[in-house]
Coordinates of C-alpha atoms in Angstrom, one line a residue:
M1 CA -15.1 17.8 10.8
L2 CA -14.4 16.4 14.2
F3 CA -15.6 12.8 14.9
T4 CA -17.2 12.7 11.4
P5 CA -15.9 10.5 8.5
I6 CA -13.5 12.4 6.1
K7 CA -12.4 11.1 2.8
P8 CA -8.8 12.1 2.7
M9 CA -6.8 13.7 -0.1
I10 CA -5.6 11.1 -2.7
V11 CA -2.1 10.7 -4.2
S12 CA -1.8 11.0 -8.0
V13 CA 0.4 8.5 -9.9
G14 CA 4.0 9.7 -10.7
S15 CA 6.3 7.8 -13.2
E16 CA 9.8 8.6 -12.2
P17 CA 11.6 9.9 -9.3
F18 CA 12.8 13.6 -9.5
D19 CA 14.6 16.4 -7.7
D20 CA 12.8 19.8 -7.4
E21 CA 13.1 22.6 -4.7
M22 CA 9.5 23.1 -4.8
F23 CA 8.8 19.9 -3.5
I24 CA 9.3 17.7 -0.3
F25 CA 9.6 13.8 -0.4
E26 CA 8.4 11.3 2.2
P27 CA 8.7 7.5 2.2
K28 CA 5.6 5.8 1.1
W29 CA 4.4 3.7 4.0
D30 CA 2.9 0.2 3.3
G31 CA -0.3 0.2 5.4
W32 CA -3.8 1.6 5.9
R33 CA -4.6 5.3 5.6
I34 CA -6.0 6.3 9.1
L35 CA -7.4 9.4 10.1
L36 CA -7.1 10.0 14.0
H37 CA -9.6 12.4 15.7
K38 CA -8.8 13.5 19.2
Q39 CA -10.7 15.9 21.6
G40 CA -9.5 15.9 25.4
E41 CA -9.0 12.1 26.4
R42 CA -11.3 10.9 23.4
I43 CA -9.6 9.5 20.3
E44 CA -11.2 7.9 17.3
A45 CA -9.6 6.1 14.4
Y46 CA -11.3 6.2 10.7
T47 CA -10.5 4.3 7.7
R48 CA -10.4 6.1 4.4
N49 CA -13.9 4.7 3.8
G50 CA -15.1 6.2 7.1
N51 CA -15.4 3.0 9.1
I52 CA -14.4 3.4 12.8
V53 CA -11.7 1.0 13.8
T54 CA -10.5 2.5 17.3
D55 CA -11.4 -0.9 19.2
K56 CA -9.0 -2.6 17.0
F57 CA -6.0 -0.7 18.5
P58 CA -5.9 -0.3 22.4
E59 CA -2.4 1.4 21.8
L60 CA -4.5 4.4 20.7
M61 CA -5.0 5.5 24.2
E62 CA -1.1 6.0 24.6
A63 CA -1.0 7.7 21.3
S64 CA -3.8 10.2 22.4
K65 CA -1.2 11.3 25.1
A66 CA 1.5 12.0 22.8
I67 CA -0.8 14.4 20.7
K68 CA -0.2 17.6 22.7
A69 CA -3.0 19.6 21.2
H70 CA -6.3 19.2 22.9
T71 CA -8.3 18.8 19.6
A72 CA -6.7 17.5 16.3
V73 CA -7.5 15.7 13.1
L74 CA -4.5 14.0 11.9
D75 CA -3.9 12.2 8.3
C76 CA -1.8 9.1 9.1
E77 CA -0.7 5.8 7.8
G78 CA -1.3 2.9 10.1
I79 CA 1.5 0.5 9.7
V80 CA 3.2 -2.7 11.3
L81 CA 6.8 -3.0 11.2
R82 CA 8.5 -6.4 10.7
E83 CA 12.3 -6.5 10.5
G84 CA 12.3 -2.6 10.4
R85 CA 10.2 -2.3 7.4
P86 CA 6.3 -1.9 7.2
V87 CA 4.3 -5.0 6.0
F88 CA 0.9 -4.3 4.6
D89 CA -0.5 -7.8 5.6
D90 CA 0.6 -7.4 9.2
F91 CA -1.7 -4.2 9.6
S92 CA -4.3 -5.7 7.6
Y93 CA -4.5 -8.5 10.2
R94 CA -4.9 -6.0 13.0
V95 CA -7.9 -4.6 11.4
R96 CA -9.4 -8.0 10.9
L97 CA -9.5 -9.2 14.4
S98 CA -12.7 -9.0 16.5
N99 CA -12.1 -11.1 19.5
S100 CA -11.0 -8.8 22.4
L101 CA -8.3 -11.4 23.6
R102 CA -6.6 -11.7 20.4
I103 CA -6.7 -7.8 20.0
R104 CA -5.0 -7.5 23.3
N105 CA -2.3 -10.2 22.4
A106 CA -1.7 -8.4 19.0
V107 CA -0.7 -5.2 20.7
H108 CA 2.4 -7.2 21.6
T109 CA 2.7 -9.4 18.5
H110 CA 1.8 -7.0 15.8
P111 CA 2.3 -3.8 17.4
A112 CA 0.8 -0.7 15.2
T113 CA 2.4 2.5 14.6
F114 CA 0.4 5.5 13.3
V115 CA 2.7 7.8 11.2
A116 CA 1.3 11.3 10.7
F117 CA 1.8 13.2 7.7
D118 CA -0.7 16.1 7.9
V119 CA -2.9 17.9 10.4
L120 CA -6.4 18.9 9.1
Y121 CA -7.8 20.6 12.2
T122 CA -6.9 21.6 15.7
D123 CA -9.0 24.5 17.0
R124 CA -9.7 25.6 13.7
E125 CA -9.6 24.0 10.2
H126 CA -6.0 24.0 8.4
L127 CA -6.9 22.9 5.0
K128 CA -6.0 26.1 3.1
E129 CA -2.7 26.6 4.7
P130 CA 0.2 25.6 2.8
L131 CA 1.6 22.1 3.5
M132 CA 4.9 23.4 5.2
T133 CA 2.7 25.4 7.6
R134 CA 0.8 22.2 8.4
K135 CA 3.9 20.2 8.7
Q136 CA 5.3 22.7 11.2
R137 CA 2.1 22.4 13.1
L138 CA 2.3 18.6 13.2
H139 CA 5.7 18.5 14.4
E140 CA 4.9 20.9 17.4
M141 CA 1.8 19.0 18.6
I142 CA 3.3 15.2 18.4
S143 CA 5.7 13.8 21.1
E144 CA 7.4 11.1 19.0
T145 CA 6.9 7.5 20.3
S146 CA 6.8 4.1 19.1
I147 CA 2.8 4.1 18.7
I148 CA 2.7 7.6 16.9
T149 CA 5.4 9.9 15.1
P150 CA 5.5 12.3 12.3
T151 CA 6.8 10.9 9.1
I152 CA 10.3 12.0 8.1
Y153 CA 10.7 13.9 4.8
I154 CA 13.6 15.6 2.8
E155 CA 13.4 18.6 0.7
A156 CA 14.2 18.7 -3.1
Q157 CA 16.3 15.2 -3.1
G158 CA 13.6 12.9 -4.4
Q159 CA 16.1 10.5 -6.3
A160 CA 18.0 10.2 -3.1
L161 CA 15.1 9.2 -1.1
F162 CA 13.9 6.9 -3.7
N163 CA 17.1 5.1 -3.9
F164 CA 17.0 4.9 -0.2
T165 CA 13.6 3.3 -0.1
R166 CA 14.3 0.9 -2.9
D167 CA 17.6 -0.5 -0.8
R168 CA 15.5 -1.1 2.1
D169 CA 12.6 -2.8 0.0
M170 CA 10.1 -0.3 0.8
E171 CA 7.2 0.7 -1.4
G172 CA 8.3 3.9 -2.8
I173 CA 8.2 7.7 -2.0
V174 CA 5.5 10.4 -2.0
A175 CA 6.4 13.8 -3.6
K176 CA 4.4 16.7 -2.5
R177 CA 4.4 20.2 -3.5
K178 CA 5.6 22.7 -0.7
E179 CA 2.6 25.0 -1.3
S180 CA 0.1 22.5 -1.8
K181 CA -3.4 22.8 0.2
Y182 CA -5.3 20.0 1.4
Y183 CA -8.7 19.0 -0.5
P184 CA -10.4 16.0 0.9
D185 CA -11.7 13.4 -1.5
T186 CA -9.8 14.9 -4.3
T187 CA -7.0 13.4 -6.3
S188 CA -4.2 16.0 -6.2
P189 CA -1.7 16.9 -8.9
D190 CA 0.5 18.2 -6.1
W191 CA 1.1 15.1 -4.5
L192 CA 2.6 12.1 -6.5
K193 CA 3.2 8.5 -5.5
I194 CA 6.2 6.9 -7.3
K195 CA 6.7 3.3 -6.6
H196 CA 9.2 0.7 -6.9
F197 CA 8.5 -2.4 -9.0
K198 CA 8.6 -5.7 -7.3
T199 CA 9.3 -9.3 -8.8
I200 CA 7.5 -12.2 -7.8
D201 CA 7.0 -15.8 -9.3
V202 CA 3.4 -16.9 -9.9
I203 CA 1.4 -19.8 -11.4
I204 CA 0.0 -19.8 -14.6
L205 CA -3.7 -20.7 -14.0
G206 CA -5.0 -19.7 -17.8
Y207 CA -4.8 -17.4 -20.5
R208 CA -6.6 -15.1 -22.7
T209 CA -6.2 -14.1 -26.2
Q210 CA -8.3 -10.8 -27.1
P211 CA -5.7 -9.4 -25.9
F212 CA -3.3 -11.9 -25.1
G213 CA -2.6 -12.3 -21.2
L214 CA -1.8 -14.6 -18.7
V215 CA -4.0 -15.5 -15.6
I216 CA -1.7 -15.7 -12.7
G217 CA -2.1 -17.2 -9.3
L218 CA -0.2 -17.6 -6.1
N219 CA -0.4 -20.1 -2.8
F220 CA -1.4 -18.6 0.2
R221 CA -1.5 -20.1 3.7
T222 CA -5.3 -20.8 3.8
V223 CA -6.0 -21.1 -0.2
Q224 CA -3.9 -22.7 -3.2
N225 CA -3.9 -21.6 -6.5
K226 CA -5.8 -18.2 -6.0
P227 CA -5.9 -15.7 -8.9
V228 CA -4.1 -12.5 -8.4
G229 CA -4.3 -11.0 -11.6
V230 CA -3.5 -10.7 -15.6
V231 CA -0.2 -9.9 -17.0
E232 CA -0.7 -8.7 -20.6
Y233 CA 2.5 -6.8 -21.2
G234 CA 6.3 -7.7 -21.8
F235 CA 6.0 -10.9 -24.1
K236 CA 8.0 -11.4 -27.0
P237 CA 6.1 -12.7 -30.1
Y238 CA 8.0 -16.2 -29.8
E239 CA 7.3 -16.4 -26.2
K240 CA 3.5 -16.0 -26.9
E241 CA 3.7 -18.6 -29.8
M242 CA 5.6 -21.2 -27.7
F243 CA 3.1 -20.7 -24.8
L244 CA 0.2 -21.4 -26.8
E245 CA 1.4 -24.6 -28.1
L246 CA 3.0 -25.8 -25.0
A247 CA -0.4 -25.0 -23.0
K248 CA -2.6 -27.2 -25.1
Q249 CA -1.7 -30.3 -22.9
F250 CA -2.8 -28.5 -19.7
H251 CA -6.2 -27.3 -21.1
K252 CA -9.0 -27.6 -18.6
V253 CA -12.5 -25.5 -19.0
K254 CA -12.9 -22.4 -21.0
D255 CA -15.3 -19.7 -20.4
Q256 CA -16.1 -16.4 -22.4
K257 CA -12.7 -14.9 -21.4
T258 CA -10.5 -17.3 -20.1
Q259 CA -8.9 -20.7 -21.1
W260 CA -8.2 -22.2 -17.9
M261 CA -5.2 -24.8 -17.5
E262 CA -3.9 -27.1 -14.9
P263 CA -1.5 -25.4 -12.6
R264 CA 1.7 -26.7 -13.9
L265 CA 3.7 -23.8 -15.2
C266 CA 5.1 -20.8 -13.7
C267 CA 6.5 -17.4 -14.8
R268 CA 8.1 -14.3 -13.2
I269 CA 6.4 -11.0 -13.2
E270 CA 7.0 -7.5 -11.9
Y271 CA 4.1 -5.6 -10.3
L272 CA 3.8 -2.2 -9.0
E273 CA 0.6 -2.3 -7.0
R274 CA -1.6 -4.9 -5.0
S275 CA -4.9 -4.4 -3.5
D276 CA -6.3 -5.3 -0.3
T277 CA -7.2 -8.7 -1.6
H278 CA -3.7 -9.4 -3.1
Q279 CA -4.7 -8.5 -6.7
L280 CA -1.6 -7.4 -8.6
R281 CA -1.6 -4.2 -10.8
T282 CA 0.6 -2.7 -13.3
T283 CA 2.0 -6.2 -14.3
V284 CA 4.9 -6.9 -16.7
F285 CA 5.9 -10.3 -17.9
R286 CA 9.7 -11.0 -17.4
G287 CA 10.0 -14.8 -18.3
F288 CA 8.8 -18.4 -18.1
L289 CA 10.1 -20.4 -15.2
F290 CA 10.1 -24.3 -16.6
D291 CA 12.1 -25.5 -13.6
K292 CA 10.0 -23.8 -10.9
K293 CA 7.6 -25.9 -9.1
P294 CA 4.0 -24.3 -8.8
E295 CA 3.7 -25.1 -5.0
D296 CA 6.8 -22.9 -4.6
C297 CA 5.0 -19.9 -5.9
I298 CA 4.2 -18.5 -2.5
W299 CA 2.7 -15.1 -1.3
S300 CA 5.4 -14.8 1.4
V301 CA 5.2 -11.0 2.4

């Protein structure tokens, strides 16, 4: 297990926040899943796909000193905080860097924190231990610093933590059954992520009719009118009819699936998740924005 890629246990999708004495509840940190492997003074960081990214994070040497166990495999979320909340794109920026000077500078401009939420191994495996036993081990072995810290959690009160994370514009919460064991590369029904919907204004780049859906886009710093998904839910019948009539004047080319349009119209949507490439998932239409300028539909997070 030590210094070999491990595919972590995967969280199932939950629908609504809940209270339950059999569960603990953690904030869902918006970053990258990172597994830290340590033995003595050696430490390595692996992504969930098994890629080693240790060289991207010089601050890991300090993190190693804060892990009091001689040997450990920790399941973490790598994050970068901006104004007190984790920003996914900022940690992704750290991972993309390859120039050694830029990496050293990023330690100060985009400082990483590794939020540890599970321990898989020390001098032996801990996968079959109950979660709360693993949590106790985790808190005993880490001296909290700005580089590495055990995640906070509360028992039983999922509704309260869900409201707390919503008020702070965080991603959501994770509910974990107290007796749950750790099964690598398995989607566990004992761990549930419950996310907040986020609202964003997007450009309409085209549409589909089978089924009806709008192809939506955003402007980024390096690319304009980038497609970021398709929204198929939330439309009222009269909204579809009105749009199809209005869209005719903006038609461009048509392929097998999509009637592409000039980027002239905007709408507001809600989304639940987005991928590493900013593809928005679980999208819901919330209304057309006829007074919105397409150039103002910007990915700003």
